[in-house]
Structure formats: structure tokens, C-alpha cells
CSV table of C-alpha atoms in Angstrom, one decimal:
chain,number,residue,atom,x,y,z
A,25,MET,CA,-34.5,32.4,37.9
A,26,LYS,CA,-31.6,30.0,38.7
A,27,THR,CA,-32.8,27.4,36.3
A,28,ALA,CA,-33.1,30.0,33.6
A,29,TYR,CA,-29.4,31.0,34.0
A,30,LEU,CA,-28.4,27.4,34.1
A,31,ALA,CA,-30.4,26.6,31.0
A,32,SER,CA,-28.9,29.5,29.1
A,33,LEU,CA,-25.4,28.4,30.2
A,34,VAL,CA,-26.0,24.9,29.0
A,35,LEU,CA,-27.3,26.3,25.7
A,36,ILE,CA,-24.3,28.5,25.2
A,37,VAL,CA,-21.9,25.6,25.9
A,38,LEU,CA,-23.9,23.3,23.6
A,39,THR,CA,-23.9,25.9,20.8
A,40,ALA,CA,-20.1,26.3,21.2
A,41,TYR,CA,-19.7,22.6,20.8
A,42,VAL,CA,-22.0,22.4,17.8
A,43,ILE,CA,-20.1,25.2,16.1
A,44,ARG,CA,-16.9,23.4,17.0
A,45,LEU,CA,-18.2,20.2,15.5
A,46,VAL,CA,-19.2,22.0,12.3
A,47,THR,CA,-15.7,23.5,11.9
A,48,ILE,CA,-13.7,20.3,12.6
A,49,LEU,CA,-15.6,18.0,10.3
A,50,PRO,CA,-14.8,18.1,6.6
A,51,PHE,CA,-18.1,19.2,5.1
A,52,PHE,CA,-17.7,22.9,5.5
A,53,HIS,CA,-14.0,23.1,4.8
A,54,PRO,CA,-13.2,25.6,2.1
A,55,GLN,CA,-12.4,23.5,-1.0
A,56,THR,CA,-8.8,24.0,-2.1
A,57,ASP,CA,-8.4,24.2,-5.8
A,58,THR,CA,-6.6,21.1,-7.0
A,59,GLN,CA,-7.0,21.8,-10.7
A,60,ARG,CA,-4.4,24.5,-10.7
A,61,ASP,CA,-1.7,23.8,-13.2
A,62,THR,CA,1.7,22.6,-12.0
A,63,GLU,CA,3.3,25.7,-13.4
A,64,ASP,CA,3.5,27.3,-10.0
A,65,GLU,CA,5.7,24.5,-8.6
A,66,VAL,CA,7.7,27.2,-6.8
A,67,SER,CA,4.7,27.8,-4.5
A,68,VAL,CA,5.4,24.5,-2.8
A,69,LEU,CA,8.7,25.8,-1.8
A,70,ARG,CA,7.3,29.2,-0.9
A,71,ILE,CA,4.8,27.8,1.6
A,72,GLN,CA,7.5,25.5,3.1
A,73,LYS,CA,8.7,28.2,5.6
A,74,PRO,CA,12.0,27.4,7.1
A,75,SER,CA,10.4,26.4,10.4
A,76,LYS,CA,12.8,25.7,13.3
A,77,LYS,CA,10.5,23.0,14.5
A,78,PRO,CA,10.8,19.6,12.8
A,79,LEU,CA,7.9,18.1,10.9
A,80,LYS,CA,6.0,15.5,13.0
A,81,VAL,CA,4.3,12.8,11.0
A,82,PHE,CA,2.0,10.0,12.3
A,83,ILE,CA,1.6,7.0,10.0
A,84,PHE,CA,-0.2,3.7,10.7
A,85,LEU,CA,0.8,0.3,9.3
A,86,GLY,CA,-1.7,-2.5,9.5
A,87,SER,CA,-1.1,-5.3,7.2
A,88,GLY,CA,0.7,-6.4,4.0
A,89,GLY,CA,-1.0,-4.5,1.2
A,90,HIS,CA,-1.6,-1.3,3.2
A,91,THR,CA,1.9,-1.3,4.5
A,92,GLY,CA,3.3,-1.7,0.9
A,93,GLU,CA,1.3,1.3,-0.3
A,94,MET,CA,2.3,3.4,2.7
A,95,ILE,CA,6.0,2.7,2.2
A,96,ARG,CA,5.7,3.6,-1.4
A,97,LEU,CA,4.0,6.9,-0.5
A,98,LEU,CA,6.7,7.8,2.0
A,99,GLU,CA,9.4,6.9,-0.6
A,100,ASN,CA,7.7,9.2,-3.2
A,101,TYR,CA,7.4,12.1,-0.9
A,102,LYS,CA,10.5,11.6,1.1
A,103,ASP,CA,11.8,15.1,0.5
A,104,LEU,CA,8.7,16.5,2.3
A,105,LEU,CA,8.0,13.8,4.8
A,106,LEU,CA,11.3,12.1,5.7
A,107,ASN,CA,13.6,15.1,5.8
A,108,GLY,CA,14.8,15.2,9.4
A,109,SER,CA,11.3,14.7,10.7
A,110,ILE,CA,9.9,12.9,13.7
A,111,ILE,CA,7.9,9.8,12.7
A,112,TYR,CA,5.3,8.5,15.1
A,113,LEU,CA,4.7,5.0,13.8
A,114,GLY,CA,1.5,3.1,14.8
A,115,TYR,CA,1.4,-0.6,14.0
A,116,SER,CA,-0.6,-3.6,14.8
A,117,ASP,CA,1.4,-6.2,12.9
A,118,GLU,CA,5.0,-7.1,13.7
A,119,ALA,CA,5.9,-8.0,10.0
A,120,SER,CA,4.8,-4.5,8.9
A,121,LYS,CA,6.9,-2.9,11.6
A,122,GLN,CA,9.9,-4.9,10.5
A,123,ARG,CA,9.4,-3.8,6.9
A,124,PHE,CA,9.3,-0.2,8.1
A,125,VAL,CA,12.4,-0.6,10.2
A,126,ASP,CA,14.3,-1.9,7.1
A,127,PHE,CA,13.0,1.0,5.0
A,128,ILE,CA,13.7,3.8,7.5
A,129,LYS,CA,17.3,2.7,8.0
A,130,ASN,CA,18.2,4.7,4.9
A,131,PHE,CA,16.8,7.9,6.4
A,132,THR,CA,19.1,8.4,9.3
A,133,ARG,CA,18.0,12.0,10.0
A,134,CYS,CA,14.5,10.8,11.0
A,135,LYS,CA,13.6,10.0,14.5
A,136,VAL,CA,11.1,7.2,15.0
A,137,GLN,CA,8.8,6.4,17.9
A,138,TYR,CA,6.9,3.2,17.8
A,139,TYR,CA,3.4,2.6,19.2
A,140,GLU,CA,1.8,-0.8,19.1
A,141,PHE,CA,-2.0,-0.8,18.7
A,142,MET,CA,-4.0,-3.8,19.6
A,143,LYS,CA,-6.2,-5.3,16.8
A,144,ALA,CA,-9.8,-4.4,17.0
A,145,ARG,CA,-11.1,-7.9,16.4
A,146,GLU,CA,-9.8,-11.4,17.2
A,147,VAL,CA,-11.0,-14.3,15.2
A,148,LYS,CA,-13.1,-16.9,17.0
A,149,ALA,CA,-13.8,-14.7,20.0
A,150,ASN,CA,-17.2,-15.0,21.8
A,151,LEU,CA,-19.3,-12.0,22.4
A,152,VAL,CA,-18.0,-11.2,25.9
A,153,GLN,CA,-14.4,-11.6,24.8
A,154,SER,CA,-15.1,-9.4,21.7
A,155,VAL,CA,-16.6,-6.6,23.9
A,156,LYS,CA,-13.6,-6.9,26.2
A,157,THR,CA,-11.1,-6.6,23.4
A,158,ILE,CA,-12.9,-3.8,21.7
A,159,ILE,CA,-13.1,-1.7,24.9
A,160,GLY,CA,-9.4,-2.6,25.6
A,161,THR,CA,-8.4,-1.5,22.1
A,162,LEU,CA,-10.4,1.7,22.4
A,163,MET,CA,-8.8,2.7,25.7
A,164,GLN,CA,-5.3,1.7,24.6
A,165,SER,CA,-5.6,3.6,21.3
A,166,PHE,CA,-7.0,6.6,23.1
A,167,ILE,CA,-4.0,6.8,25.4
A,168,HIS,CA,-1.6,6.5,22.4
A,169,VAL,CA,-3.5,9.1,20.4
A,170,ILE,CA,-3.6,11.6,23.3
A,171,LYS,CA,0.2,11.3,23.7
A,172,ILE,CA,0.9,11.6,20.0
A,173,ARG,CA,-1.6,14.4,19.4
A,174,PHE,CA,-0.3,16.7,22.2
A,175,ALA,CA,3.3,16.0,21.2
A,176,MET,CA,2.4,17.5,17.8
A,177,CYS,CA,0.9,20.7,19.1
A,178,GLY,CA,2.7,23.8,17.9
A,179,SER,CA,4.8,21.9,15.3
A,180,PRO,CA,4.0,21.4,11.6
A,181,HIS,CA,2.3,18.0,11.6
A,182,LEU,CA,0.4,15.4,9.6
A,183,PHE,CA,-1.5,12.2,10.2
A,184,LEU,CA,-1.1,10.1,7.1
A,185,LEU,CA,-3.5,7.1,7.0
A,186,ASN,CA,-4.4,4.5,4.3
A,187,GLY,CA,-6.3,1.7,6.2
A,188,PRO,CA,-6.9,-0.7,7.9
A,189,GLY,CA,-9.9,-0.5,10.4
A,190,THR,CA,-7.8,0.8,13.3
A,191,CYS,CA,-7.5,4.0,11.4
A,192,CYS,CA,-11.2,4.7,12.1
A,193,ILE,CA,-10.6,4.5,15.8
A,194,ILE,CA,-7.5,6.8,15.5
A,195,SER,CA,-9.4,9.4,13.5
A,196,PHE,CA,-12.4,9.2,15.8
A,197,TRP,CA,-10.2,10.0,18.8
A,198,LEU,CA,-8.4,12.7,17.0
A,199,LYS,CA,-11.6,14.5,16.1
A,200,PHE,CA,-12.9,13.8,19.7
A,201,ILE,CA,-9.9,15.6,21.1
A,202,GLU,CA,-10.4,18.5,18.6
A,203,LEU,CA,-14.0,18.8,19.8
A,204,VAL,CA,-13.4,18.7,23.5
A,205,VAL,CA,-10.2,20.7,23.6
A,206,LEU,CA,-11.7,23.8,22.0
A,207,PHE,CA,-8.5,25.6,21.1
A,208,VAL,CA,-6.4,22.8,19.8
A,209,ASP,CA,-5.3,23.2,16.1
A,210,SER,CA,-6.5,20.9,13.3
A,211,SER,CA,-5.1,17.3,13.3
A,212,HIS,CA,-4.4,17.5,9.5
A,213,ILE,CA,-5.6,13.9,8.8
A,214,VAL,CA,-5.0,12.7,5.2
A,215,TYR,CA,-6.4,9.4,4.1
A,216,VAL,CA,-5.3,7.8,0.9
A,217,GLU,CA,-7.6,5.0,-0.3
A,218,SER,CA,-6.0,1.8,-1.5
A,219,LEU,CA,-5.1,1.4,-5.2
A,220,ALA,CA,-7.2,-1.8,-5.2
A,221,ARG,CA,-10.4,0.3,-4.8
A,222,ILE,CA,-11.7,1.3,-8.3
A,223,ASN,CA,-15.4,1.4,-8.0
A,224,THR,CA,-16.4,1.2,-4.4
A,225,PRO,CA,-14.7,2.6,-1.3
A,226,SER,CA,-13.4,0.2,1.5
A,227,LEU,CA,-15.3,0.0,4.7
A,228,THR,CA,-12.6,2.1,6.4
A,229,GLY,CA,-12.9,4.6,3.6
A,230,LYS,CA,-16.7,4.9,4.0
A,231,VAL,CA,-16.3,5.8,7.6
A,232,LEU,CA,-13.3,8.1,7.2
A,233,TYR,CA,-15.0,10.0,4.4
A,234,TRP,CA,-17.0,11.8,7.2
A,235,LEU,CA,-14.0,12.4,9.5
A,236,VAL,CA,-10.7,13.2,7.8
A,237,ASP,CA,-9.5,16.5,6.5
A,238,GLU,CA,-8.4,15.4,3.1
A,239,PHE,CA,-9.7,12.2,1.5
A,240,ILE,CA,-7.6,11.1,-1.5
A,241,VAL,CA,-8.6,8.4,-4.0
A,242,GLN,CA,-6.4,6.9,-6.7
A,243,TRP,CA,-9.0,6.3,-9.4
A,244,GLN,CA,-11.1,9.0,-11.0
A,245,GLU,CA,-14.2,6.7,-11.2
A,246,LEU,CA,-14.2,6.4,-7.4
A,247,ARG,CA,-14.3,10.1,-6.9
A,248,ASP,CA,-16.9,10.7,-9.6
A,249,ASN,CA,-19.2,7.9,-8.8
A,250,CYS,CA,-19.1,7.6,-5.0
A,251,LEU,CA,-17.1,10.2,-3.2
A,252,PRO,CA,-17.5,13.7,-4.7
A,253,ARG,CA,-15.7,15.5,-2.0
A,254,SER,CA,-12.6,13.4,-2.4
A,255,LYS,CA,-9.6,14.4,-4.4
A,256,TRP,CA,-7.9,12.5,-7.2
A,257,PHE,CA,-4.3,13.0,-8.4
A,258,GLY,CA,-3.8,9.7,-10.3
A,259,ILE,CA,-1.9,6.8,-9.0
A,260,LEU,CA,0.3,7.9,-6.1
A,261,VAL,CA,1.9,4.7,-5.0
B,15,MET,CA,23.7,-3.1,-12.5
B,16,CYS,CA,21.7,-5.7,-14.5
B,17,ILE,CA,23.0,-9.2,-14.0
B,18,ILE,CA,20.6,-11.1,-16.2
B,19,GLU,CA,23.0,-13.4,-18.1
B,20,LYS,CA,20.3,-15.8,-19.0
B,21,LYS,CA,16.9,-14.8,-20.5
B,22,THR,CA,14.6,-15.3,-17.5
B,23,ILE,CA,10.9,-15.3,-16.8
B,24,PHE,CA,9.9,-14.7,-13.2
B,25,VAL,CA,6.6,-15.9,-11.9
B,26,THR,CA,5.2,-14.6,-8.6
B,27,CYS,CA,2.1,-16.0,-6.9
B,28,GLY,CA,2.0,-13.7,-3.9
B,29,ALA,CA,3.3,-14.4,-0.4
B,30,THR,CA,0.3,-15.8,1.4
B,31,ILE,CA,-2.2,-17.6,-0.8
B,32,PRO,CA,-0.9,-20.3,-3.1
B,33,PHE,CA,-2.0,-20.3,-6.7
B,34,PRO,CA,-1.8,-24.0,-7.8
B,35,LYS,CA,-3.3,-23.4,-11.3
B,36,LEU,CA,-0.7,-20.8,-12.2
B,37,VAL,CA,2.2,-23.0,-10.9
B,38,SER,CA,1.0,-26.0,-12.8
B,39,CYS,CA,0.4,-23.9,-16.1
B,40,VAL,CA,3.9,-22.3,-16.1
B,41,LEU,CA,5.5,-25.8,-15.6
B,42,SER,CA,3.4,-27.4,-18.3
B,43,ASN,CA,5.1,-28.8,-21.4
B,44,GLY,CA,3.2,-26.6,-23.8
B,45,PHE,CA,4.2,-23.4,-22.0
B,46,CYS,CA,7.8,-24.4,-21.5
B,47,GLN,CA,8.1,-25.4,-25.1
B,48,GLU,CA,6.9,-21.9,-26.0
B,49,LEU,CA,9.3,-20.3,-23.5
B,50,ILE,CA,12.3,-22.1,-25.1
B,51,GLN,CA,11.1,-21.1,-28.6
B,52,TYR,CA,11.3,-17.4,-27.5
B,53,GLY,CA,14.8,-18.0,-26.1
B,54,PHE,CA,14.0,-18.2,-22.4
B,55,VAL,CA,16.5,-20.5,-20.5
B,56,ARG,CA,15.5,-19.9,-16.9
B,57,LEU,CA,12.2,-19.9,-15.1
B,58,ILE,CA,12.0,-18.6,-11.5
B,59,VAL,CA,8.8,-19.3,-9.5
B,60,GLN,CA,7.9,-17.7,-6.2
B,61,PHE,CA,5.1,-20.0,-5.2
B,62,GLY,CA,4.0,-18.7,-1.7
B,63,ARG,CA,4.3,-20.0,1.8
B,64,ASN,CA,3.8,-23.7,2.7
B,65,TYR,CA,3.6,-24.8,-0.9
B,66,GLY,CA,7.1,-26.3,-1.3
B,67,SER,CA,6.3,-30.0,-1.4
B,68,GLU,CA,3.4,-29.5,-3.8
B,69,PHE,CA,5.7,-27.4,-6.0
B,70,GLU,CA,8.2,-30.2,-6.1
B,71,ASN,CA,5.5,-32.8,-6.9
B,72,THR,CA,4.3,-30.6,-9.8
B,73,VAL,CA,7.8,-30.2,-11.2
B,74,GLN,CA,8.4,-33.9,-11.0
B,75,GLU,CA,5.1,-34.6,-12.7
B,76,TYR,CA,6.3,-32.7,-15.7
B,77,GLY,CA,9.6,-34.6,-15.7
B,78,GLY,CA,11.7,-32.1,-13.9
B,79,GLN,CA,15.1,-33.3,-12.5
B,80,LYS,CA,16.5,-32.0,-9.3
B,81,GLU,CA,19.8,-30.2,-9.6
B,82,ASP,CA,22.3,-29.6,-6.9
B,83,LYS,CA,23.6,-26.3,-8.0
B,84,MET,CA,24.3,-23.2,-5.9
B,85,ILE,CA,21.3,-20.9,-5.9
B,86,PRO,CA,22.1,-17.2,-5.3
B,87,ILE,CA,19.8,-17.1,-2.3
B,88,GLU,CA,21.4,-14.0,-1.0
B,89,ARG,CA,20.5,-12.0,-4.1
B,90,LEU,CA,17.1,-13.6,-4.5
B,91,GLY,CA,16.2,-12.9,-0.9
B,92,CYS,CA,15.0,-16.4,-0.3
B,93,ASP,CA,16.0,-19.0,2.2
B,94,HIS,CA,17.7,-22.5,2.0
B,95,SER,CA,14.5,-24.2,1.0
B,96,ALA,CA,14.9,-22.8,-2.5
B,97,ARG,CA,15.3,-25.6,-5.1
B,98,GLN,CA,16.6,-25.9,-8.6
B,99,TYR,CA,15.5,-28.3,-11.3
B,100,THR,CA,15.8,-28.7,-15.0
B,101,LEU,CA,12.9,-29.3,-17.4
B,102,MET,CA,12.6,-30.1,-21.1
B,103,ASP,CA,15.7,-32.3,-21.3
B,104,GLY,CA,17.8,-29.7,-19.6
B,105,LYS,CA,16.9,-26.8,-21.9
B,106,LEU,CA,15.1,-24.9,-19.2
B,107,GLU,CA,16.4,-24.2,-15.7
B,108,VAL,CA,13.8,-23.9,-13.0
B,109,ILE,CA,14.3,-22.2,-9.6
B,110,GLY,CA,11.5,-22.4,-7.0
B,111,PHE,CA,11.3,-20.7,-3.6
B,112,ASP,CA,8.4,-19.9,-1.3
B,113,PHE,CA,9.0,-16.2,-0.6
B,114,SER,CA,11.5,-13.4,-1.2
B,115,THR,CA,12.4,-10.5,1.1
B,116,LYS,CA,14.0,-8.8,-1.9
B,117,MET,CA,11.2,-8.9,-4.4
B,118,GLN,CA,12.2,-5.6,-6.1
B,119,SER,CA,15.9,-6.5,-6.7
B,120,THR,CA,14.8,-10.0,-7.8
B,121,ILE,CA,12.6,-8.5,-10.4
B,122,ARG,CA,15.2,-5.8,-11.4
B,123,ASP,CA,18.1,-8.2,-11.6
B,124,TYR,CA,16.6,-11.5,-12.7
B,125,SER,CA,13.6,-10.8,-14.8
B,126,ASP,CA,13.2,-10.2,-18.5
B,127,LEU,CA,9.4,-10.9,-18.2
B,128,VAL,CA,7.2,-11.1,-15.1
B,129,VAL,CA,4.1,-13.2,-14.7
B,130,SER,CA,2.2,-12.1,-11.5
B,131,HIS,CA,-1.0,-12.8,-9.6
B,132,ALA,CA,-3.2,-9.7,-9.6
B,133,GLY,CA,-2.2,-8.3,-6.2
B,134,THR,CA,-1.5,-4.5,-6.4
B,135,GLY,CA,1.8,-4.9,-4.6
B,136,SER,CA,3.2,-7.4,-7.1
B,137,ILE,CA,1.8,-5.4,-10.0
B,138,LEU,CA,3.5,-2.2,-8.8
B,139,ASP,CA,6.8,-3.9,-8.1
B,140,SER,CA,7.1,-4.8,-11.8
B,141,LEU,CA,5.6,-1.7,-13.3
B,142,ARG,CA,7.8,0.7,-11.2
B,143,LEU,CA,10.8,-1.2,-12.5
B,144,ASN,CA,9.6,-1.0,-16.1
B,145,LYS,CA,9.4,-4.7,-16.6
B,146,PRO,CA,6.9,-6.2,-19.1
B,147,LEU,CA,4.2,-7.8,-17.0
B,148,ILE,CA,1.5,-10.5,-17.6
B,149,ILE,CA,-1.2,-10.5,-14.9
B,150,CYS,CA,-2.9,-13.8,-14.1
B,151,VAL,CA,-6.1,-13.5,-12.1
B,152,ASN,CA,-6.7,-16.2,-9.4
B,153,ASP,CA,-10.3,-17.0,-10.3
B,154,SER,CA,-10.7,-19.3,-7.3
B,155,LEU,CA,-10.4,-16.3,-4.9
B,156,MET,CA,-13.6,-14.8,-3.5
B,157,ASP,CA,-12.2,-11.3,-4.0
B,158,ASN,CA,-13.3,-9.7,-7.2
B,159,HIS,CA,-11.0,-6.6,-6.7
B,160,GLN,CA,-8.2,-8.6,-8.4
B,161,GLN,CA,-10.3,-9.0,-11.5
B,162,GLN,CA,-11.2,-5.3,-11.5
B,163,ILE,CA,-7.6,-4.1,-11.0
B,164,ALA,CA,-6.4,-6.4,-13.8
B,165,ASP,CA,-9.1,-5.2,-16.2
B,166,LYS,CA,-8.3,-1.6,-15.4
B,167,PHE,CA,-4.5,-2.0,-16.0
B,168,VAL,CA,-5.2,-3.9,-19.2
B,169,GLU,CA,-7.6,-1.1,-20.3
B,170,LEU,CA,-4.9,1.5,-19.7
B,171,GLY,CA,-2.4,-0.6,-21.7
B,172,TYR,CA,0.2,-1.1,-18.9
B,173,VAL,CA,0.0,-4.9,-18.8
B,174,TRP,CA,-1.2,-8.0,-20.5
B,175,SER,CA,-3.6,-10.3,-18.6
B,176,CYS,CA,-4.5,-13.9,-19.0
B,177,VAL,CA,-6.5,-16.7,-17.4
B,178,PRO,CA,-4.7,-19.4,-15.5
B,179,THR,CA,-4.8,-22.1,-18.2
B,180,GLU,CA,-2.1,-23.4,-20.4
B,181,THR,CA,-3.5,-21.8,-23.6
B,182,GLY,CA,-4.3,-18.6,-21.7
B,183,LEU,CA,-0.7,-18.2,-20.6
B,184,ILE,CA,0.7,-19.1,-24.0
B,185,ALA,CA,-1.4,-16.4,-25.5
B,186,GLY,CA,-0.1,-14.0,-22.9
B,187,LEU,CA,3.5,-15.0,-23.6
B,188,ARG,CA,3.0,-14.5,-27.4
B,189,ALA,CA,1.5,-11.1,-26.8
B,190,SER,CA,4.4,-10.1,-24.6
B,191,GLN,CA,6.9,-11.1,-27.3
B,192,THR,CA,5.2,-9.3,-30.1
B,193,GLU,CA,3.4,-6.2,-28.6
B,194,LYS,CA,4.5,-3.2,-26.8
B,195,LEU,CA,3.0,-1.8,-23.6
B,196,LYS,CA,2.4,1.8,-22.7
B,197,SER,CA,4.8,3.2,-20.1
B,198,PHE,CA,3.5,3.5,-16.6
B,199,PRO,CA,3.4,7.1,-15.4
B,200,VAL,CA,5.7,8.2,-12.5
B,201,SER,CA,4.0,8.3,-9.1
B,202,HIS,CA,5.3,11.6,-7.9
B,203,ASN,CA,2.6,14.1,-8.2
B,204,THR,CA,3.3,17.8,-7.6
B,205,SER,CA,-0.3,18.8,-6.9
B,206,PHE,CA,-0.6,16.1,-4.2
B,207,GLU,CA,2.7,17.3,-2.7
B,208,ARG,CA,1.4,20.8,-2.7
B,209,LEU,CA,-1.8,19.8,-0.9
B,210,LEU,CA,0.3,18.0,1.8
B,211,THR,CA,2.6,21.0,2.2
B,212,GLU,CA,-0.3,23.4,2.5
B,213,LEU,CA,-2.0,21.3,5.0
B,214,ILE,CA,1.2,20.6,7.1
B,215,TYR,CA,2.3,24.3,7.2
B,216,SER,CA,-1.2,25.8,7.6
């Protein structure tokens, strides 16, 4: 008898997690219609409820090209993203951080918190060292992601990513937290694929296509040929 | 705002990987002759890190004379290693530096025409500032994305492209002085902004 109860309990829990997994992964999201005309521009303003809580945005800066595109994105959507919001900046490259520091000076109303992420791979490392650094990176990023994720609960928030590889680890942990903590709200992860990708997605893009909430490409060919669920709005950077 | 007092061509090779073929082509006699013919009197070259001595050698190979004039390093965003030379019997002024921290203002304030390697960052820097741009693909790189991105931008009519040879560059220069480019669309997209807003406040 006891085992029957136990088994059914396990089954119920398992079912709950499977349902949770289905709801947090992007495949069964209702598709928002992106083809609507821009005529209802006012709707942008209408949705933007005057929330008392500031917007919280996480961005990740990895290296030269990605950092350049991310800063252009922030600049283009500064009214939405840099209007007195709290920025959680993840970085793995000191030069990128410096570029961001120079850029954000002009937005004095934003508060910024910096989180350094270790690089997933070191060149010329042997197997044991590689395994060590990978485990180290995973644990360190997990701690950062937990802190950032729970700081965002209850506030309007966004995770804006555009590469490099560390973004896969970050997204994985975010979805892991969503899966385990059953009642946490969606992470709102948006991934923007690099402008340099016209015909094939990057490796990071290939992985994140299965994880992130909105996958944005900058060339129509890429959406039509490889990534049908992705969205294309033209060149954004 | 604009402080171009001399008709200037700006050449950028990217920050990290040197592009010897492009440097050597833009300094070649044939190309410089063509530049002077079109009224250019200044050539600024951003040649990339750790390429300073090779740059100097190449300039001297083409008969360049070192000048000891003040270079506006503050405005160009470069450091004291920047050098100035003259080419073509003093008709063309050449400024060379490894790297600029103020790429956008250098392009905005000092460039009538830009020649760039095919990195997306450099391409966007010029196009967003509405400067006519010739892209030169570094064919010795293993990365074929640069070729794809160059082909795509040419197809859309936003840039001219050329191969890193003297005749290739001259052809590109001639096109830039006779043809018009399509204007590059603005990057702000209302639908994307709406998508972000809906997601953030959902």
C-alpha cells in the first residue's frame, strides 16, 4: 500500500515538473503578432503602466563585437531601458566593462550593479584544468544568477542577451530556477542574434533558440531558412 | 560641428587584427595619385594594434617623409604614438595611429569618405553617421562572415566594396566619387520596442 502512495506522489510531482517545463520553454508560448502595423504606436505607451517599481534590466557584455551591438541596442531603446532603471551588468571582459562605464555616464538616473563572470574556457588548459574551470564557472554564475533573479521578482524586468557563450549558462540557470521554484514569474529573456549572422545562427544562438522567451534575428533569411520561431524586425543596432 | 577643413579619407583596419594588404594599397602611388585627383589632401589610417613600425616602413617605402606637426590626438582619440607624414611630394598629408577610443567622432569630424575592413562595428560606425563607405574584405582571414556581410550590404546598396588590391581600391574610389548610395534605415524599430514593453510589463 505504502509504495503505491509513494509512487503516486512521485508521479504527481513529476507531472507537475513536466507541465512546468512545458510552460517555461518557448515552444508552446502563444505567438504574439509582430506583423501589426505601427499605427497603434500609442499602445506602447498604454501598456507602460506607471509602475512605482523601477525597471530592472540584466545585460551581459562578453567581447568587442557583442559589446558594440549591445551598447547600440541600449542607446536605441534608451527611453524604455535606461530611464531611471536598475542595470545588472554581467561581464567577463574588462575592456567591455570600461566601454559600458563610459557609455552609462550619460544616464545618471540609472543605477548599475556589476557582476564579473569567469570565462567558460581558458586557452591551453589541459583536461583536468578545463573541467575545474568549467565547474568553477558554473557554480560562480549560478550564485550570480540566483542573486540577480530574486532581486528582480515583483518588479518589471528583462534579461537582454546577445552572446557570447556565457549567455547559454546564464539562460540555463534562469530556466532551471523557473523550473524548480514553481511559482516564480517568467525571466523575460530576449536574445538578439549578431548582425554578422546572415545565413546560419551562431553556436550560442543554436543553444538559446531552445531556451529564451524571445529570439530576435536581424536578417530575414536567417528567420526564414533556419529559425522559424524567431522574430525579425530589420537591423536593430 | 563639422571640422573637416581638408578633404579627408579615413581608413580603418579594425582594432585587433592588422590588415597589411589594405595599408599597403592605400599608401601606394597609384591610389594616392587618384586621391589627389579627386581633391583629397589628407589620409588618416587606423592600422590596428602592434603594427606601428610596419606602418612606418610601408610609408617610407612609398617615399613618405616624416613630419613633426602637432596631431590633434585628443580629438582623434589616439595616443602619442600617432605619426604624421607627407606623400606625393607634399601633396598628401598622412596621419597614422594604431587605435582610437573615439572612433565615432573621428569619423564624424574628420572623414569625407571611409574605407573600412568588413567588421560590423566599423561598418555601422560609418553608416550610422551617414558617411560614404567602401568596404574592403580581408581575404586572408579564415572567417567568411565578413565576405557575407560585405556582399549583403552591397546588395542592399548601402556601401561599395572592393578587394584589397591597388586596382580594386581605385575602382572603389572612382565609384564613390561618381555614384550615390542608398540611405541606411534608422535602427529604432517601434514593433521591437512594443515587443520589449509587452514582455517587460507582462
